[in-house]
Coordinates of C-alpha atoms and ligand atoms in Angstrom, one line a residue:
M26 CA 118.9 98.5 76.5
S27 CA 117.8 94.9 77.2
K28 CA 115.4 94.3 80.0
N29 CA 116.4 97.2 82.4
L30 CA 113.6 96.3 84.9
L31 CA 114.7 92.7 85.2
N32 CA 118.3 93.8 85.4
T33 CA 117.5 96.2 88.2
L34 CA 115.9 93.4 90.1
Q35 CA 119.2 91.5 89.6
G36 CA 121.1 94.4 91.2
N37 CA 122.0 96.6 88.2
V38 CA 122.0 100.4 88.7
Y39 CA 120.8 102.8 86.0
D40 CA 121.0 106.6 85.7
V41 CA 117.5 106.5 84.3
P42 CA 115.4 104.1 86.3
A43 CA 113.2 101.4 84.9
L44 CA 109.5 102.4 85.1
W45 CA 106.1 100.8 85.5
M46 CA 103.0 101.5 87.5
M47 CA 100.9 99.3 89.8
R48 CA 97.5 99.0 88.2
Q49 CA 98.8 100.5 85.0
A50 CA 96.0 98.7 83.1
G51 CA 92.7 100.1 84.4
R52 CA 89.9 102.6 84.5
Y53 CA 92.0 105.8 84.1
L54 CA 92.4 104.7 80.4
P55 CA 89.5 105.2 78.1
E56 CA 90.6 102.2 76.0
Y57 CA 90.4 100.0 79.1
K58 CA 86.9 101.2 79.9
Q59 CA 85.9 100.3 76.4
V60 CA 87.1 96.7 76.6
R61 CA 85.7 96.5 80.2
A62 CA 82.2 97.6 78.9
S63 CA 82.2 94.6 76.5
C64 CA 82.5 92.1 79.4
D65 CA 79.8 90.5 81.5
G66 CA 81.7 91.5 84.6
F67 CA 85.2 92.1 85.9
L68 CA 86.0 88.4 86.4
D69 CA 84.8 87.8 82.8
L70 CA 87.6 90.1 81.7
C71 CA 90.1 88.3 83.9
Y72 CA 89.3 84.9 82.4
N73 CA 89.2 86.1 78.8
P74 CA 92.7 85.6 77.4
N75 CA 92.2 87.8 74.3
K76 CA 90.7 90.7 76.2
A77 CA 93.1 90.4 79.2
C78 CA 96.0 90.4 76.8
E79 CA 94.6 93.4 75.0
V80 CA 94.3 95.5 78.2
T81 CA 97.8 94.4 79.4
M82 CA 99.2 95.9 76.2
Q83 CA 97.2 99.1 76.2
P84 CA 99.5 101.1 78.7
L85 CA 102.6 99.9 76.9
R86 CA 101.4 101.3 73.6
R87 CA 100.6 104.6 75.1
Y88 CA 103.6 105.0 77.5
G89 CA 106.3 102.4 76.6
F90 CA 106.6 101.3 80.2
D91 CA 109.6 99.0 81.0
G92 CA 107.3 96.4 82.6
A93 CA 104.1 94.7 81.4
I94 CA 102.0 93.3 84.3
L95 CA 99.7 90.3 83.6
F96 CA 96.1 91.5 83.7
S97 CA 94.2 89.5 86.3
D98 CA 93.3 90.0 90.0
I99 CA 94.5 88.7 93.3
L100 CA 90.9 87.4 94.0
V101 CA 91.1 84.7 91.3
M102 CA 92.8 82.5 93.9
P103 CA 89.9 82.3 96.4
H104 CA 87.7 81.7 93.3
A105 CA 89.9 78.9 92.2
L106 CA 89.7 77.4 95.7
G107 CA 85.9 77.2 95.3
Q108 CA 84.7 80.4 97.1
N109 CA 82.0 82.5 95.6
V110 CA 83.6 85.8 94.3
W111 CA 81.9 88.5 92.4
F112 CA 82.5 92.2 91.7
E113 CA 79.7 94.7 92.2
E114 CA 79.7 97.8 89.9
G115 CA 80.8 100.9 91.8
I116 CA 81.4 98.9 95.0
G117 CA 84.1 96.4 94.5
P118 CA 84.8 92.8 95.3
K119 CA 82.3 90.6 97.3
L120 CA 82.9 87.1 98.6
K121 CA 80.7 84.6 100.5
A122 CA 82.6 85.1 103.7
L123 CA 84.2 82.2 105.5
K124 CA 82.7 81.9 109.0
S125 CA 84.2 78.8 110.5
G126 CA 86.8 76.1 110.2
D127 CA 84.3 74.0 108.3
D128 CA 84.2 76.7 105.6
V129 CA 88.0 76.6 105.4
A130 CA 87.9 72.7 105.2
Q131 CA 85.6 73.0 102.1
L132 CA 88.1 74.9 100.1
G133 CA 90.5 73.5 97.5
Q134 CA 88.6 70.5 96.4
G135 CA 89.1 71.1 92.7
D136 CA 92.2 71.5 90.6
I137 CA 93.2 75.2 90.8
H138 CA 95.2 74.9 87.5
V139 CA 92.1 73.9 85.6
H140 CA 90.3 76.9 87.0
L141 CA 93.3 79.2 86.3
N142 CA 94.1 77.9 82.9
P143 CA 92.7 81.0 81.2
V144 CA 95.3 83.0 83.1
Y145 CA 98.1 80.8 81.8
E146 CA 96.7 81.2 78.3
T147 CA 96.7 85.0 78.8
I148 CA 100.4 84.8 79.7
D149 CA 101.0 82.9 76.5
K150 CA 99.2 85.5 74.4
I151 CA 101.0 88.4 76.1
K152 CA 104.4 86.7 75.4
G153 CA 103.4 86.6 71.7
A154 CA 102.0 90.2 71.7
L155 CA 105.2 91.6 73.3
V156 CA 107.3 90.1 70.5
Q157 CA 104.8 90.9 67.7
E158 CA 104.6 94.6 68.8
S159 CA 108.4 94.8 69.4
F160 CA 108.3 95.2 73.1
T161 CA 111.2 92.9 73.4
D162 CA 113.0 94.9 76.1
T163 CA 109.9 95.0 78.3
T164 CA 110.0 92.9 81.5
F165 CA 106.9 90.7 81.9
I166 CA 105.7 90.6 85.5
G167 CA 103.4 87.9 87.0
F168 CA 101.7 88.4 90.3
A169 CA 99.5 87.0 93.1
G170 CA 98.1 88.3 96.4
S171 CA 99.8 87.3 99.7
P172 CA 98.0 84.8 101.9
W173 CA 97.2 87.5 104.5
T174 CA 95.8 90.0 102.1
V175 CA 93.8 87.4 100.2
A176 CA 92.5 86.0 103.5
T177 CA 91.2 89.4 104.5
Y178 CA 88.8 89.4 101.5
M179 CA 87.9 85.7 102.1
I180 CA 86.9 86.3 105.8
E181 CA 85.7 89.9 105.7
G182 CA 83.6 89.1 102.6
G183 CA 85.1 92.0 100.6
S184 CA 87.1 95.1 101.3
S185 CA 87.5 95.8 105.1
R186 CA 87.3 98.9 107.2
N187 CA 89.2 97.8 110.4
F188 CA 90.0 94.1 109.9
G189 CA 88.0 93.3 113.0
T190 CA 86.3 90.2 111.5
I191 CA 89.5 88.6 110.3
K192 CA 91.5 89.3 113.4
N193 CA 88.6 87.9 115.5
F194 CA 88.6 84.8 113.4
A195 CA 92.4 84.5 113.7
Y196 CA 92.4 84.8 117.5
T197 CA 89.3 82.7 118.0
Y198 CA 90.2 79.9 115.7
P199 CA 94.0 80.0 115.5
E200 CA 94.4 76.5 114.1
Q201 CA 91.8 76.9 111.4
F202 CA 93.3 80.3 110.5
A203 CA 96.8 78.8 110.2
Q204 CA 95.3 76.1 108.0
L205 CA 93.8 78.8 105.7
L206 CA 97.1 80.7 105.5
H207 CA 98.9 77.5 104.7
L208 CA 96.5 76.5 102.0
L209 CA 96.8 79.9 100.4
A210 CA 100.6 80.0 100.6
D211 CA 100.9 76.5 99.1
T212 CA 98.4 77.0 96.3
T213 CA 99.5 80.5 95.5
A214 CA 103.1 79.3 95.2
D215 CA 101.9 76.6 92.8
Y216 CA 100.1 79.3 90.8
L217 CA 103.2 81.5 90.6
I218 CA 105.4 78.5 89.7
Q219 CA 103.0 77.9 86.8
Q220 CA 103.1 81.6 85.8
I221 CA 106.9 81.5 85.7
H222 CA 106.7 78.2 83.7
C223 CA 104.4 80.0 81.2
G224 CA 107.0 82.7 80.7
V225 CA 106.8 85.7 83.1
D226 CA 110.3 87.2 83.9
C227 CA 109.6 87.9 87.5
V228 CA 106.7 87.9 90.0
Q229 CA 105.3 90.3 92.6
I230 CA 103.5 89.3 95.8
F231 CA 100.9 92.0 96.7
D232 CA 100.5 92.2 100.5
S233 CA 98.3 95.3 100.4
W234 CA 97.1 95.0 104.0
A235 CA 100.4 94.0 105.7
G236 CA 100.2 97.4 107.4
V237 CA 97.4 96.6 109.8
L238 CA 99.3 93.9 111.7
N239 CA 101.0 94.0 115.1
E240 CA 104.5 92.7 115.5
Q241 CA 103.6 89.1 116.4
D242 CA 101.0 88.9 113.7
F243 CA 103.2 90.4 111.1
A244 CA 105.7 87.6 111.7
Q245 CA 103.1 84.9 111.7
F246 CA 100.5 86.1 109.2
C247 CA 102.7 88.0 106.7
I248 CA 106.4 86.8 106.9
A249 CA 105.9 83.1 107.6
P250 CA 103.5 82.3 104.8
T251 CA 105.4 84.5 102.3
R252 CA 108.6 82.7 103.3
H253 CA 106.9 79.4 102.5
M254 CA 105.9 80.7 99.1
V255 CA 109.4 81.9 98.3
D256 CA 111.0 78.6 99.4
K257 CA 108.5 76.6 97.3
I258 CA 109.0 78.8 94.2
R259 CA 112.8 78.8 94.6
A260 CA 112.9 75.0 94.8
V261 CA 111.6 75.0 91.2
H262 CA 112.8 78.3 89.7
G263 CA 115.9 79.0 91.6
D264 CA 116.8 82.4 90.4
I265 CA 113.5 84.0 89.5
P266 CA 113.3 87.6 90.9
I267 CA 110.5 88.0 93.5
I268 CA 109.3 91.4 94.5
G269 CA 107.7 91.5 97.9
F270 CA 105.3 94.4 98.3
A271 CA 104.3 94.6 102.0
R272 CA 102.3 97.8 101.9
G273 CA 102.5 99.6 105.2
G274 CA 105.3 97.3 106.3
G275 CA 107.3 100.3 107.6
Y276 CA 109.5 99.4 110.5
Y277 CA 109.2 95.7 109.7
L278 CA 110.6 95.9 106.1
P279 CA 114.2 94.9 106.9
N280 CA 112.9 91.8 108.8
Y281 CA 110.4 91.1 105.9
Y282 CA 113.3 91.2 103.4
A283 CA 115.7 89.1 105.5
Q284 CA 113.2 86.5 106.7
T285 CA 111.0 86.0 103.6
G286 CA 113.9 85.7 101.1
V287 CA 112.3 87.9 98.5
T288 CA 114.6 89.5 95.9
A289 CA 113.4 93.1 96.0
L290 CA 111.1 95.3 98.1
G291 CA 108.1 97.2 96.9
I292 CA 107.9 100.5 98.9
D293 CA 104.8 102.5 99.7
E294 CA 104.5 106.3 99.8
T295 CA 104.7 106.5 103.6
V296 CA 108.3 105.3 103.7
P297 CA 110.8 108.2 104.0
L298 CA 113.2 108.5 101.0
S299 CA 116.2 108.2 103.4
V300 CA 114.8 104.8 104.6
M301 CA 114.1 103.6 101.0
K302 CA 117.7 104.6 100.1
K303 CA 119.1 102.6 103.0
L304 CA 117.0 99.6 102.0
G305 CA 118.3 100.1 98.5
G306 CA 121.8 99.4 99.9
I307 CA 120.5 96.0 100.9
C308 CA 118.4 94.9 98.0
P309 CA 116.7 96.4 94.9
V310 CA 113.7 98.6 95.8
Q311 CA 110.7 99.8 93.8
G312 CA 108.0 102.4 94.3
N313 CA 107.2 105.3 96.6
L314 CA 105.5 107.9 94.4
D315 CA 102.2 108.9 96.0
P316 CA 99.5 108.1 93.4
Q317 CA 97.6 111.3 94.5
V318 CA 100.6 113.3 93.4
L319 CA 100.4 111.7 90.0
R320 CA 96.7 112.4 89.9
A321 CA 97.4 116.1 90.6
G322 CA 100.2 116.4 88.0
G323 CA 102.1 119.5 87.2
D324 CA 104.8 121.0 89.5
I325 CA 104.2 118.8 92.5
L326 CA 104.6 115.8 90.3
R327 CA 107.8 117.0 88.7
D328 CA 109.3 118.0 92.1
S329 CA 108.3 114.6 93.6
V330 CA 109.8 112.6 90.7
M331 CA 113.0 114.6 90.8
R332 CA 113.3 114.2 94.6
I333 CA 112.9 110.4 94.3
R334 CA 115.4 110.2 91.4
E335 CA 118.0 112.2 93.2
S336 CA 117.5 110.2 96.4
M337 CA 117.8 106.9 94.7
D338 CA 120.9 107.7 92.7
G339 CA 123.4 104.9 92.9
V340 CA 121.1 102.1 94.2
P341 CA 119.1 99.5 92.2
Y342 CA 115.7 101.3 92.0
V343 CA 112.6 100.7 89.9
F344 CA 110.4 103.8 89.5
N345 CA 106.8 103.0 90.5
L346 CA 103.9 104.3 92.6
G347 CA 103.5 103.6 96.3
R348 CA 100.3 101.8 95.5
G349 CA 97.9 101.4 92.5
I350 CA 97.1 104.4 90.3
E351 CA 93.8 106.2 91.1
K352 CA 91.1 105.8 88.5
E353 CA 90.6 109.6 88.3
T354 CA 94.2 110.1 87.1
P355 CA 94.3 112.1 83.8
P356 CA 96.2 110.0 81.2
D357 CA 98.2 113.2 80.4
H358 CA 99.7 113.2 83.9
V359 CA 101.0 109.7 83.3
E360 CA 102.7 111.2 80.2
Q361 CA 104.3 113.9 82.3
L362 CA 105.5 111.2 84.7
V363 CA 107.2 109.2 81.9
K364 CA 108.8 112.4 80.6
W365 CA 110.3 113.4 84.0
V366 CA 111.4 109.9 85.0
R367 CA 113.3 109.5 81.7
S368 CA 114.6 113.1 81.4
Ligands
LIG427 O1 98.4 96.2 87.9 C1 97.7 95.9 86.9 O2 97.5 96.6 85.9 C2 97.3 94.4 86.8 C3 96.0 94.1 87.2 C4 95.7 94.1 88.7 C5 94.3 94.4 89.1 N1 94.2 94.2 90.4 C6 93.2 94.7 88.2 C7 92.0 95.3 88.7 C8 96.4 93.9 89.8 C9 97.9 93.6 90.0 C10 95.5 93.9 90.9 C11 95.8 93.6 92.3 C12 94.8 93.7 93.4 N2 93.5 93.4 93.3 C13 95.1 94.1 94.7 C14 96.5 94.4 95.3 C15 97.0 95.7 94.8 C16 96.2 96.9 95.4 O3 95.7 97.7 94.6 O4 96.2 97.0 96.7 C17 93.9 94.1 95.4 C18 93.8 94.4 96.9 C19 92.9 93.6 94.6 C20 91.5 93.3 94.9 C21 90.6 94.2 94.1 N3 90.4 94.2 92.8 C22 89.8 95.3 94.6 C23 89.8 95.7 96.1 C24 89.1 95.9 93.6 C25 88.1 97.0 93.6 C26 88.7 98.3 93.8 C27 88.9 99.0 92.5 O5 89.9 99.5 92.2 O6 87.9 98.9 91.8 C28 89.5 95.2 92.4 C29 89.1 95.4 91.0 C30 90.1 95.7 90.0 N4 91.3 94.9 89.8 C31 90.1 96.6 88.9 C32 91.2 96.4 88.1 C33 91.6 97.1 86.8 C34 88.9 97.5 88.6 C35 87.7 96.8 88.3 C36 86.9 97.2 87.1 O7 87.5 97.4 86.0 O8 85.7 97.3 87.2

């Protein structure tokens, strides 16, 4: 079969689409929870190469997905830049919020690669485990957060309700905000270059909060920094496939594709199938299944999978969710998904 996911990102079309799931390693799996419980905190898991490798492999052993995604988090980047980051049980990420240009100027004093070395070691271990466990046709996916999405956490101090704090910062201190986005784009590109150097087959840029931006801001805060990253990565690794996942990008997706230079588009569940099909005529596309449908399982899951497969017939398409799997999802339903995607 060779690497059908990688080949799809290079434009190949398959009758049975390549399949992986965003957040495929995580709390819906009892074996993940067990490893997680042995850690001092979530970041401890992210920086422990043996454990991070183990949880990366878990969903492959159960389901034989066509993609393995590095286990880490988008918030290791602000951490590497010197910001305080921690995860509160049952709440989520917390950061010591940036309040001013001075706070931005303090970032990035140390060497990010020293801080992120455990992630590079994890990649090395996963490469070995994929061979050792005979997952040689599995495409290995690296990733990072987009500058805009990571900045929301850095300025809001955690997950946001209405993005008022970051927009107020961006409009009140435009130069300092541009400086922050530039710093993130530049260092995140270096981080992805190093991931590729360590052996991932392709990378995905998660822009989970692209959908809250107006037209002007989408161009400035989402497209421009992403383009800088793509250019910088391509200068070193010319033909590496880059999946751009601008969640909620909707009407802007054709511009996002054309202007960032990404290879393929991640598509969320709000995009109509006819639109995804059209985009699939321009570039490889991935995603769209509503994670709540997966959580429900049964007939609605089968019908949704079949509808997506029929719609995407004839274009390069990677089966995936429209966003990360819900932690309440029964593992059996993922088994149903795999069966119907591959039937
Ligand atoms: O996809 C994978 O399996 C690889 C690992 C991965 C994680 N986070 C592990 C994780 C990836 C690719 C991410 C990306 C990520 N992290 C995003 C972008 C994608 C998306 O879901 O929108 C964002 C916004 C984050 C930041 C983040 N990390 C939040 C908001 C949270 C808390 C919410 C939650 O789901 O708990 C996390 C924690 C997190 N990242 C967990 C996992 C498995 C759960 C933490 C735990 O085990 O306690």
